[in-house]
XYZ file of C-alpha atoms in Angstrom:
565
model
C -10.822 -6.435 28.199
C -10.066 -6.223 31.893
C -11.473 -3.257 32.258
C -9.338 -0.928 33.594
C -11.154 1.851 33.809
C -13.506 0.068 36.302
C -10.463 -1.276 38.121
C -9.393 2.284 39.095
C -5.879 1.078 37.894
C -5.065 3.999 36.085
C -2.494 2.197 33.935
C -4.327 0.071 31.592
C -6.486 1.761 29.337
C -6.682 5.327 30.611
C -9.483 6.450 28.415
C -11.168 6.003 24.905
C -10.707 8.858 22.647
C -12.401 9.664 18.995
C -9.511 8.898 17.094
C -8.365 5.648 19.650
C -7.398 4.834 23.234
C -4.981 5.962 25.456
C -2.862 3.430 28.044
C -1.299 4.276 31.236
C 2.507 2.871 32.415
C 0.979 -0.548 32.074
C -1.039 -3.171 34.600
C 0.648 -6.079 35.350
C 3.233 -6.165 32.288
C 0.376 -6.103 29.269
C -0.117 -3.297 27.399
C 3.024 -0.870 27.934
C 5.906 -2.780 28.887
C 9.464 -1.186 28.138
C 10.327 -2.307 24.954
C 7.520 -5.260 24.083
C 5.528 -5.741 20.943
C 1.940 -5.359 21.601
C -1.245 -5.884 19.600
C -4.537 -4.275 19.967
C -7.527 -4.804 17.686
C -9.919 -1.726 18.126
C -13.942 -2.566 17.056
C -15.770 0.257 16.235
C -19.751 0.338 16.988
C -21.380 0.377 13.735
C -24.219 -1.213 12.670
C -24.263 -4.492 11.062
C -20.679 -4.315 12.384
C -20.018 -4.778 15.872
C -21.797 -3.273 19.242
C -21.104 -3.727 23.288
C -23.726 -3.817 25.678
C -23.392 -3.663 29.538
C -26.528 -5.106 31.549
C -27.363 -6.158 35.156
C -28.835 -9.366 36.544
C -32.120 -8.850 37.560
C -33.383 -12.560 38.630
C -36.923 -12.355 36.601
C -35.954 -15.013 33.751
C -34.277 -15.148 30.280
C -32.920 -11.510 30.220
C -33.432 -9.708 26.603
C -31.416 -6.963 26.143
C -31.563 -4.359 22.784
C -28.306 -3.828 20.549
C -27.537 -1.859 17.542
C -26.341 -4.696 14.899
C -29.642 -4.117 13.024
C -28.553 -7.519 11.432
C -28.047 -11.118 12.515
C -25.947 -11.513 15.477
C -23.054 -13.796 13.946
C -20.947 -13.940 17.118
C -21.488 -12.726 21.049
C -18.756 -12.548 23.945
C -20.499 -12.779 27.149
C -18.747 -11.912 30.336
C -19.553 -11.628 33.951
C -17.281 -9.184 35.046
C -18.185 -8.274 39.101
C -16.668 -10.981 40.405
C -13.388 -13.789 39.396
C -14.214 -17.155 38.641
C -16.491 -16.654 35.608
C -15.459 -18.302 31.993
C -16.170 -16.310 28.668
C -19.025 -17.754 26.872
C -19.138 -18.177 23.400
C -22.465 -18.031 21.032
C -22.121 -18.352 17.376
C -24.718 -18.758 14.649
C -22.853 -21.765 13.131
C -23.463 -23.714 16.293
C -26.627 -22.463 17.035
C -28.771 -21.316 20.548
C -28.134 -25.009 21.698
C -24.261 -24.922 21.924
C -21.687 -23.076 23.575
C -18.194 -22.413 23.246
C -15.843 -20.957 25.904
C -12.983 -18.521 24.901
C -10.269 -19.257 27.242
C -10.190 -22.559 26.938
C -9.623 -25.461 24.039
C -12.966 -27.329 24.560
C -15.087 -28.692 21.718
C -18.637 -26.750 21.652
C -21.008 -27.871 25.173
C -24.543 -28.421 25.214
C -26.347 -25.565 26.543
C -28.425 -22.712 26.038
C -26.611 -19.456 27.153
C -28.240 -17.694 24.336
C -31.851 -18.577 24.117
C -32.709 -16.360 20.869
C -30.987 -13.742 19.025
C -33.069 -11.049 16.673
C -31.995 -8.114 14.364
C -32.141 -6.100 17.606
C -32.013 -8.008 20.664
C -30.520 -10.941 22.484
C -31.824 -13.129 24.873
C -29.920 -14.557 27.685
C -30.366 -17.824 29.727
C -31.527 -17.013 33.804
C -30.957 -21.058 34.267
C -27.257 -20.823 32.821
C -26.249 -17.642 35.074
C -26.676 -14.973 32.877
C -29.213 -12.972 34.698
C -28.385 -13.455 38.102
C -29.791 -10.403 40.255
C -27.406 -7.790 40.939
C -24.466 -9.067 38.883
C -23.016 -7.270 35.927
C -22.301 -8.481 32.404
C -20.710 -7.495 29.214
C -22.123 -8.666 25.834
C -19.630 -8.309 22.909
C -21.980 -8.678 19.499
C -20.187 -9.102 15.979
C -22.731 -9.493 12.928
C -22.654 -11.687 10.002
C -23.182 -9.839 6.904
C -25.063 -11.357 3.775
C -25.060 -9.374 0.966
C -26.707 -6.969 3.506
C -23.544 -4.975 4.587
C -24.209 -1.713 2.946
C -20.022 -0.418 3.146
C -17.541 0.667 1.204
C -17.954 2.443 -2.294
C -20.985 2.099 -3.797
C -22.649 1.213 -0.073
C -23.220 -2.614 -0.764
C -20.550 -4.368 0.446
C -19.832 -7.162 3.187
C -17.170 -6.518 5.837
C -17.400 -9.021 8.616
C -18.826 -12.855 8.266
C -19.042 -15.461 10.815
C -19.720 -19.300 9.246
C -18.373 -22.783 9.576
C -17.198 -24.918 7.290
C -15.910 -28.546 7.390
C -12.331 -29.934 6.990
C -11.261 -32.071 4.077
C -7.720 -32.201 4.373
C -6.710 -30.758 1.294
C -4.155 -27.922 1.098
C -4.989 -24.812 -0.887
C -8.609 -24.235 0.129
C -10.307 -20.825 -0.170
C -13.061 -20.177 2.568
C -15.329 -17.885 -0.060
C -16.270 -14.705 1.855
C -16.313 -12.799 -0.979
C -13.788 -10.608 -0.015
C -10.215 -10.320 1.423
C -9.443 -10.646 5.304
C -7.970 -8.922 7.230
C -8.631 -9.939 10.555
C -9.518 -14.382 10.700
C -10.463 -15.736 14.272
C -10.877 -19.295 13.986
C -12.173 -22.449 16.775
C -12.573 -26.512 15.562
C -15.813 -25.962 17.124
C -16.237 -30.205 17.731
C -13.066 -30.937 19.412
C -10.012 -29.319 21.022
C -7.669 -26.392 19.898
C -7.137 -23.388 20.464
C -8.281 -20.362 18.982
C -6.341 -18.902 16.750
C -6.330 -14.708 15.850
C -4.799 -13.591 13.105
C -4.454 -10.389 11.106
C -2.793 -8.499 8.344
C -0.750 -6.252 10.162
C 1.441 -9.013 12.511
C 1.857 -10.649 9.314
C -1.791 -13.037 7.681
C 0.823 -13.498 4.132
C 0.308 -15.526 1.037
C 1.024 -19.044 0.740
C 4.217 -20.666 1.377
C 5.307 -17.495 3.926
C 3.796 -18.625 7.174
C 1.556 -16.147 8.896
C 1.471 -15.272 12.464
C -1.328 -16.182 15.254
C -2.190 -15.754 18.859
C -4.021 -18.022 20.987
C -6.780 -16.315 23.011
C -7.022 -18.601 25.136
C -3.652 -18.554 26.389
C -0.677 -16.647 27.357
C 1.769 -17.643 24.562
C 3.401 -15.240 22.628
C 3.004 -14.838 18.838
C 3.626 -18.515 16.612
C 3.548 -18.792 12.835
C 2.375 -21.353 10.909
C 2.170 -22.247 7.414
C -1.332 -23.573 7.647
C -3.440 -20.452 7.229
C -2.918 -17.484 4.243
C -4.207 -14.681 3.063
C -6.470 -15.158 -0.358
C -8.217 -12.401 -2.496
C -11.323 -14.070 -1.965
C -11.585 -14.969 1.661
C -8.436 -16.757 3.210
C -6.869 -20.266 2.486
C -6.229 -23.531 4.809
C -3.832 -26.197 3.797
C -4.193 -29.536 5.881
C -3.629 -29.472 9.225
C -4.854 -28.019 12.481
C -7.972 -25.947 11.107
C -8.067 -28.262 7.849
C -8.575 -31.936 8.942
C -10.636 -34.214 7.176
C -13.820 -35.207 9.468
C -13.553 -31.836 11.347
C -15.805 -28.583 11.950
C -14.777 -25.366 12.756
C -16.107 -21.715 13.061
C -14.682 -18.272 11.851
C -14.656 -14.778 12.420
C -13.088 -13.170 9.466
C -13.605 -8.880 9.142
C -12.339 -7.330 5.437
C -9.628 -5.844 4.473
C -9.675 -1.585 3.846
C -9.129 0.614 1.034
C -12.723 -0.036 0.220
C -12.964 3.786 -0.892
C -12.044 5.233 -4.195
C -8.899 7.881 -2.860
C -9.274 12.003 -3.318
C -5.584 12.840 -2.919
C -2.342 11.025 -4.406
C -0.826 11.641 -0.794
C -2.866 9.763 0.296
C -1.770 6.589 -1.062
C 1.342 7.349 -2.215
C 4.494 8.543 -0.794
C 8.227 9.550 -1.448
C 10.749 9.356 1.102
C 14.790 9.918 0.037
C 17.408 9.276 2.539
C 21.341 10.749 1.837
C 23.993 8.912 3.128
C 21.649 6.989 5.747
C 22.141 3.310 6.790
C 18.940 1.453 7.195
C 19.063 -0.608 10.456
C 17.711 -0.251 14.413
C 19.384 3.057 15.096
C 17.852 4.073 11.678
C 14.787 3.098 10.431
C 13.304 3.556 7.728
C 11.035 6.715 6.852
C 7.897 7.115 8.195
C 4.787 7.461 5.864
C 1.415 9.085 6.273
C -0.420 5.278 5.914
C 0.188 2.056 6.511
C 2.258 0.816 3.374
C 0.705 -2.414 0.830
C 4.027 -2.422 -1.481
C 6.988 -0.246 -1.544
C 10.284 -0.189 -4.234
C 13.270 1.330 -3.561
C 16.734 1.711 -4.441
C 19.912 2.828 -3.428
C 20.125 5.506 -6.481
C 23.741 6.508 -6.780
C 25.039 2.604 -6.758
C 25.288 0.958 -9.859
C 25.397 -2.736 -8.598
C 21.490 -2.893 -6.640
C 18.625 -3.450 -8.132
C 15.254 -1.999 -7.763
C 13.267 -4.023 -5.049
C 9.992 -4.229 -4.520
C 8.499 -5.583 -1.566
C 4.513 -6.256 -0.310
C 2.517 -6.756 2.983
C 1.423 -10.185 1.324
C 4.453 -11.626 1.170
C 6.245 -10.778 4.369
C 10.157 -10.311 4.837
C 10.454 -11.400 1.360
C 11.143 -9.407 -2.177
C 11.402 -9.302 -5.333
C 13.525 -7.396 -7.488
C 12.278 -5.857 -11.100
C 15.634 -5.651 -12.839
C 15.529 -9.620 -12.294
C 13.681 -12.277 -13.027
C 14.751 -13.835 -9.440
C 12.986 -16.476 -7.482
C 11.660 -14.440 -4.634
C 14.176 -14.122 -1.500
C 14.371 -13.495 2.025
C 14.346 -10.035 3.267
C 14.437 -8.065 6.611
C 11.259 -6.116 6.415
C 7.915 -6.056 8.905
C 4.932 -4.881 7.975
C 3.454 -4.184 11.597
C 4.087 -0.365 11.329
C 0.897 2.388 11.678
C 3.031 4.863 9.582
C 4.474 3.034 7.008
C 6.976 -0.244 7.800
C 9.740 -1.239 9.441
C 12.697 -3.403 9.454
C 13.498 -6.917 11.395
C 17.547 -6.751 10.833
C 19.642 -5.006 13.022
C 21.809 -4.043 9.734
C 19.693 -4.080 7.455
C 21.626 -2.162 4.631
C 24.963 0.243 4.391
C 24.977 3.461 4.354
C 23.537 4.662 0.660
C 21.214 7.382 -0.706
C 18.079 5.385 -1.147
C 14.691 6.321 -2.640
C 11.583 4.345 -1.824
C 8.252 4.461 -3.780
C 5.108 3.961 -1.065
C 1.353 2.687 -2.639
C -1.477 2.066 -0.473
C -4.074 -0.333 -1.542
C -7.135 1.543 -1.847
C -10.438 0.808 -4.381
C -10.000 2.359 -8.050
C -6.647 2.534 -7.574
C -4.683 -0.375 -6.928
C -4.523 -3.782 -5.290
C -1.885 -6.462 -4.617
C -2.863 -9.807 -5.467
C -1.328 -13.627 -4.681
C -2.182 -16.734 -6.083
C -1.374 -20.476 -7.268
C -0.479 -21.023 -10.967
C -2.693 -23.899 -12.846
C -0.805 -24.163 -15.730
C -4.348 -23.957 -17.653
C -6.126 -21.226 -18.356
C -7.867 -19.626 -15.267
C -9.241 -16.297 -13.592
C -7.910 -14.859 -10.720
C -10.030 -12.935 -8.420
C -9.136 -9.100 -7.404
C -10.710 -6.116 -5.465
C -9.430 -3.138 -7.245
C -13.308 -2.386 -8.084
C -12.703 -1.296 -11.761
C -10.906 -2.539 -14.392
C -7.055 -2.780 -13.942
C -5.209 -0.674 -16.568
C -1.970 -1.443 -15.766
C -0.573 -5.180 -14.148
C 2.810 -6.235 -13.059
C 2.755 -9.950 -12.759
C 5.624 -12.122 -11.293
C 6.163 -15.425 -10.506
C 7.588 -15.943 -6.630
C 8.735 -19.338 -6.597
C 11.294 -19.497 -9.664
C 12.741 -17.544 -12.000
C 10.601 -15.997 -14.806
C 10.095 -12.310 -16.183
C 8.107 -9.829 -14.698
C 5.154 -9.772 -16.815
C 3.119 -6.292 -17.752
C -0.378 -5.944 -19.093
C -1.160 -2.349 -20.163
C -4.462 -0.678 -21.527
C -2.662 0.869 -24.130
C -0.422 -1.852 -25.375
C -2.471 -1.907 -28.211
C -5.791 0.274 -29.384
C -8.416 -2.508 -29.885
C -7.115 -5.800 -27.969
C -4.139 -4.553 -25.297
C -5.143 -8.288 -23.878
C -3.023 -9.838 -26.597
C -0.051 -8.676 -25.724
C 2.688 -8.737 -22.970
C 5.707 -7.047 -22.428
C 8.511 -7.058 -19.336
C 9.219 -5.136 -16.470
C 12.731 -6.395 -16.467
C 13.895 -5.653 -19.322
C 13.615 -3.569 -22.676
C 11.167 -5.869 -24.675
C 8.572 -4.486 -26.346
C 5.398 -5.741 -26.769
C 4.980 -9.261 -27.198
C 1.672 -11.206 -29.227
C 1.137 -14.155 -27.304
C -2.420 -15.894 -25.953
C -0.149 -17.369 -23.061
C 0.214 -13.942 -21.275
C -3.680 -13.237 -20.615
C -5.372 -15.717 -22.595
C -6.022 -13.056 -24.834
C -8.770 -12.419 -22.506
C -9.783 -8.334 -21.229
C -9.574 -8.269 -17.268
C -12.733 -7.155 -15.896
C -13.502 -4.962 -12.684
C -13.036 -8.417 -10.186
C -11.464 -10.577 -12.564
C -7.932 -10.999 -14.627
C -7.338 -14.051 -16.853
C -4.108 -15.690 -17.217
C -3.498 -18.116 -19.910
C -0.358 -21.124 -20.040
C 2.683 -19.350 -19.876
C 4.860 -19.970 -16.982
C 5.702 -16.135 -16.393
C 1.788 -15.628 -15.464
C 0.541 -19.120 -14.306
C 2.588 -22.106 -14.113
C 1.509 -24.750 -12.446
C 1.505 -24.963 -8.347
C 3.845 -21.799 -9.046
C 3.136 -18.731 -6.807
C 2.450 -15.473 -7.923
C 2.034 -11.948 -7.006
C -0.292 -9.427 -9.008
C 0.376 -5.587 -9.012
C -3.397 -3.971 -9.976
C -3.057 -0.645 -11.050
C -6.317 2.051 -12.425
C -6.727 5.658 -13.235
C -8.359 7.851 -10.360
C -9.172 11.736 -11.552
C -6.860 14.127 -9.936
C -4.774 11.070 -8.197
C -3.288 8.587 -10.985
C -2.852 8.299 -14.956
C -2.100 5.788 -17.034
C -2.386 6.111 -20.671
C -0.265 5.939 -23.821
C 1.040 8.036 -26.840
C 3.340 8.338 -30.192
C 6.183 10.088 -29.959
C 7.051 12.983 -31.904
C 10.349 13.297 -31.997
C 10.004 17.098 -30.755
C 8.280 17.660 -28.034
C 4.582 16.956 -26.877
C 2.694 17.604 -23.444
C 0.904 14.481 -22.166
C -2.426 15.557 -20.209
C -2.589 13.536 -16.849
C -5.656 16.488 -15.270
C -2.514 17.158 -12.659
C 0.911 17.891 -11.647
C 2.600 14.741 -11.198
C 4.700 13.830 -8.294
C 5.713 10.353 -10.192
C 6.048 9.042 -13.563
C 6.922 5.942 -15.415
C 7.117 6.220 -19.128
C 7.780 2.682 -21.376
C 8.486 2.739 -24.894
C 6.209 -0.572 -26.026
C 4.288 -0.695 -28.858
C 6.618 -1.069 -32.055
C 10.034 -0.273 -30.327
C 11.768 -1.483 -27.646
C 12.587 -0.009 -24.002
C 12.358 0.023 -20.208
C 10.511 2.237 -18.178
C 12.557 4.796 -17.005
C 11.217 6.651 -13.610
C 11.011 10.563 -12.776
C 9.931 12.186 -9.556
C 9.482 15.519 -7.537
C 11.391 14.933 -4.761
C 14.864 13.566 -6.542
C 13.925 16.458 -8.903
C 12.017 17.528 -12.100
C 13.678 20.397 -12.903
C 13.223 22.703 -16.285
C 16.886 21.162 -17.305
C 18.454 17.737 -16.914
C 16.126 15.177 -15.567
C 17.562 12.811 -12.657
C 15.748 9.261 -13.952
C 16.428 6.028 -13.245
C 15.531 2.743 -15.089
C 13.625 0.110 -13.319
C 14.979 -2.636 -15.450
C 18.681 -2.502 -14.439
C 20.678 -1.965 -11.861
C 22.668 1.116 -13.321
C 22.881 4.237 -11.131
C 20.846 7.512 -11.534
C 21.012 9.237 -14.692
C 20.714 12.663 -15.181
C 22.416 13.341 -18.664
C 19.655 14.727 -20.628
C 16.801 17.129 -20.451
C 13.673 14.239 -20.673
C 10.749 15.350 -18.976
C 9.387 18.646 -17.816
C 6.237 19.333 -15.696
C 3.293 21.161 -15.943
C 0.423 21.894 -14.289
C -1.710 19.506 -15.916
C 0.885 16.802 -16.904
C 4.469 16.653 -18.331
C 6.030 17.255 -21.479
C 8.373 14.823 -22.799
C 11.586 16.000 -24.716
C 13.800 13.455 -25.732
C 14.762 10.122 -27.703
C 14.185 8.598 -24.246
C 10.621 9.472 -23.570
C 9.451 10.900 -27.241
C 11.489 9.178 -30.362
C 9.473 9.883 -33.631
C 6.916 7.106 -34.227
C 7.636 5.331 -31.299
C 4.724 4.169 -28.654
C 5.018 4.599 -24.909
C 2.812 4.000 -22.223
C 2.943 5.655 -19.018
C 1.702 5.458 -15.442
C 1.853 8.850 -13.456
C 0.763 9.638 -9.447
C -0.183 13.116 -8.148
């Protein structure tokens, strides 16, 4: 925000290209330093998004200049930038044309007009407050408010960025409603001093009880966490404390979260990476995706002593692991990676022939979920878009099973039933699972039982849905032959359960370890056992697979499955 390019530094930021930015060797120690951890947030003009406007001083009153929002201005930067000395004024709706903010410092809201009036396509700046003094130059940064006006994502109606106040009441656990998942949460107590605090999904804005990470903009500190601010399907969550005291007002910036489009390709969000023989630590890290990674599971496959772990952007370092009904515990991962993520341990693991399983959140197809148990019956909010088909629900703060809710657990009322992702239970009657209650396409229910909602328990929520040509989940009744299941494509990975009136644990196939016309390389994600390739399970076709065996196909026995192209 220097402006480099004005500068003539050549080594801040050398130029702005279609796909991003380029920087030089680095001005002054900022944005290319040898070996430092920088963060750049990158606004694209869009209307009812965001839009930049440059304008001179021309000394003839308020100046109005046009922008692009072609919506209500929610927030505007205003800069002089010809000359040191000048402060970065703040406008925001909340506050109103009367009141001013100033972004590098801590200071409550000031009396003032620097904006004099704001319209769906122009703002008006104050001659009396310096803001059209002749010959000087100014930058206007403009963010919009959306009201269920946006017009984004799939089907072109949703909101992506709001900017609103609300009032402290000292109570932890409190959703600010935006009606949809941050990403990105700027906040300011906008009557009294702090800072302002940034913070974003990709240095680490986790679920409750992992604190998330902030900068100050108003100061040169380097990154803090604190265990004040979450992430929250529905918005984002303040316990009590610095942007939740009682008697207190404060503003927010908050943009959405992505995936907001239904996916046309499996590779797109989902990936396989196998190491051989390959430590995972500094010198080695892990493999690099073609996304940025929601929730991976690996293994090391030929050691029959580690689990299966799973592990999400939501909840930090931390994991899980699905052949356990563990508390959740401390990990070594980062999520701050472009392609993929990355590791915060200098030895992170030993040497071992791993596999790792890479899903992208992405509309339609799935979504990652945290929230607070009740111990009554309640709703939990999601953004998959459709109806799940598939959940994986565990609790994070104690130990309880991994709970699954499939579509084809049964053929009239699959919400009655519950099985385990840890073990080889079948499916299990029980109104305390899902309240015996059908999710819906922004809503699950969970009903009393600890595994799914226990009371100030956390949780995480694995959403999973069909997308033609990309994912399958279904069911069937084995044979005790052989039978082809359609899936409308070749799959790359597939999970097959037998559930409905027998018992077993999902067992899991994939290209890269190997399909292969003869003995199947599987491994089961309830156990710890190493890779089994005894038997000739599963086969591929080009629409689907065939499965073969007592494993995947015993006579009378229902499975369900989940497969990825």
């Amino acid at each position: 925000t220097y402006g480099s390019l004005a500068q003539g530094s050549g080594n801040g930021i050398t130029a702005f290209n279609s796909n991003g930015f380029t920087i030089g060797s680095s001005y002054n120690g900022t944005e290319n330093s040898n070996g430092e951890d920088t963060v750049s947030w990158t606004f694209r003009k869009q209307p009812k998004f965001f839009d930049v406007v440059a304008y001179s001083g021309t000394q003839d009153g308020d100046k109005t200049i046009s922008h692009s929002l072609n919506t209500t201005v929610g927030m505007a930067i205003i800069k002089r930038y010809d000359t040191n000395g000048y402060d970065w004024h703040v406008y925001h709706r909340s506050t109103g044309v009367n009141k001013y903010l100033l972004l590098n410092t801590t200071s409550a809201a000031a009396t003032g007009s620097i904006v004099t009036g704001t319209s769906n396509t122009t703002i008006t700046l104050s001659q009396s407050n310096g803001f059209n003094t002749s010959g000087a130059s100014y930058l206007v940064y403009l963010f919009a408010h959306n009201n269920d006006d946006g017009g984004f994502g799939e089907p072109e109606d949703q909101d992506i960025i709001k900017c609103g106040t609300y009032a402290g009441n000292g109570n932890d656990a409190r959703t600010i409603d935006l009606g949809f998942e941050a990403q990105w949460v700027l906040l300011k107590r906008h009557d009294g001093a702090t800072d302002w605090w940034v913070l974003d999904n990709m240095r680490g804005l986790h679920a409750r009880q992992i604190s998330s990470n902030y900068l100050e903009w108003n100061t040169y500190n380097a990154e803090a966490s604190s265990g004040q601010i979450f992430a929250d399907s529905q918005g984002f969550m303040v316990d009590a404390g610095d942007y939740n005291s009682s008697g207190e007002n404060y503003i927010y910036m908050a943009i959405r979260r992505g995936g907001m489009q239904t996916p046309t390709a499996g590779t797109d969000v989902f990936d396989i990476d196998v190491t051989s023989s390959q430590a995972i630590d500094s010198n080695n890290p892990p493999p690099t995706n073609p996304f940025v990674v929601d929730m991976n599971i690996y293994k090391n496959r030929n050691e029959a002593s580690t689990a299966f772990v799973t592990q999400a952007r939501l909840i930090g370092p931390n994991y899980l692991q699905t052949s356990a009904g563990d508390a959740e515990g401390s990990g070594y991962t980062t999520w701050d990676q472009m392609d993929g993520w990355g590791i915060s341990n200098s030895s992170w693991e030993s040497a071992a022939n791993y596999v790792f399983y890479n899903w992208k959140r992405a509309r339609g197809y799935f979504d990652v979920v945290t929230y607070t148990g009740t111990g009554s019956a309640r709703t939990v909010a999601h953004n998959l878009g459709v109806v799940p088909e598939m959940m994986w629900v565990k609790c994070r703060s104690e130990t309880q099973d991994w709970v699954i809710y499939h579509k084809d657990m049964d053929s009239s009322a699959p919400e009655d039933y519950g099985s385990y992702l840890n073990d080889t239970t079948g499916r299990v009657d029980s109104a305390n699972f899902w309240n015996d209650t059908a999710p819906t396409s922004s809503v699950f229910t969970v009903g009393t039982a600890a595994k799914s909602n226990g009371s100030s328990k956390t949780y995480v929520a694995y959403l999973f849905a069909s997308v033609e040509g990309v994912s399958k989940l279904g069911g069937y009744t084995g044979n005790g032959s052989s039978q082809t299941i359609d899936c409308g494509f070749q799959p790359r990975f597939i999970m097959t359960k037998k559930a409905i009136n027998g018992n077993g644990g999902f067992l899991v196939f994939d290209s890269v370890r190997g399909i292969p016309a003869g003995n199947d390389p599987y491994l089961l994600i309830y156990t710890t056992d190493a890779e089994n390739s005894g038997a000739d399970t599963i086969d591929l076709t080009s629409t689907g697979f065939t499965v073969n065996d007592n494993n995947t196909n015993a006579n009378t026995d229902g499975y369900i499955f989940y497969a990825i192209a």
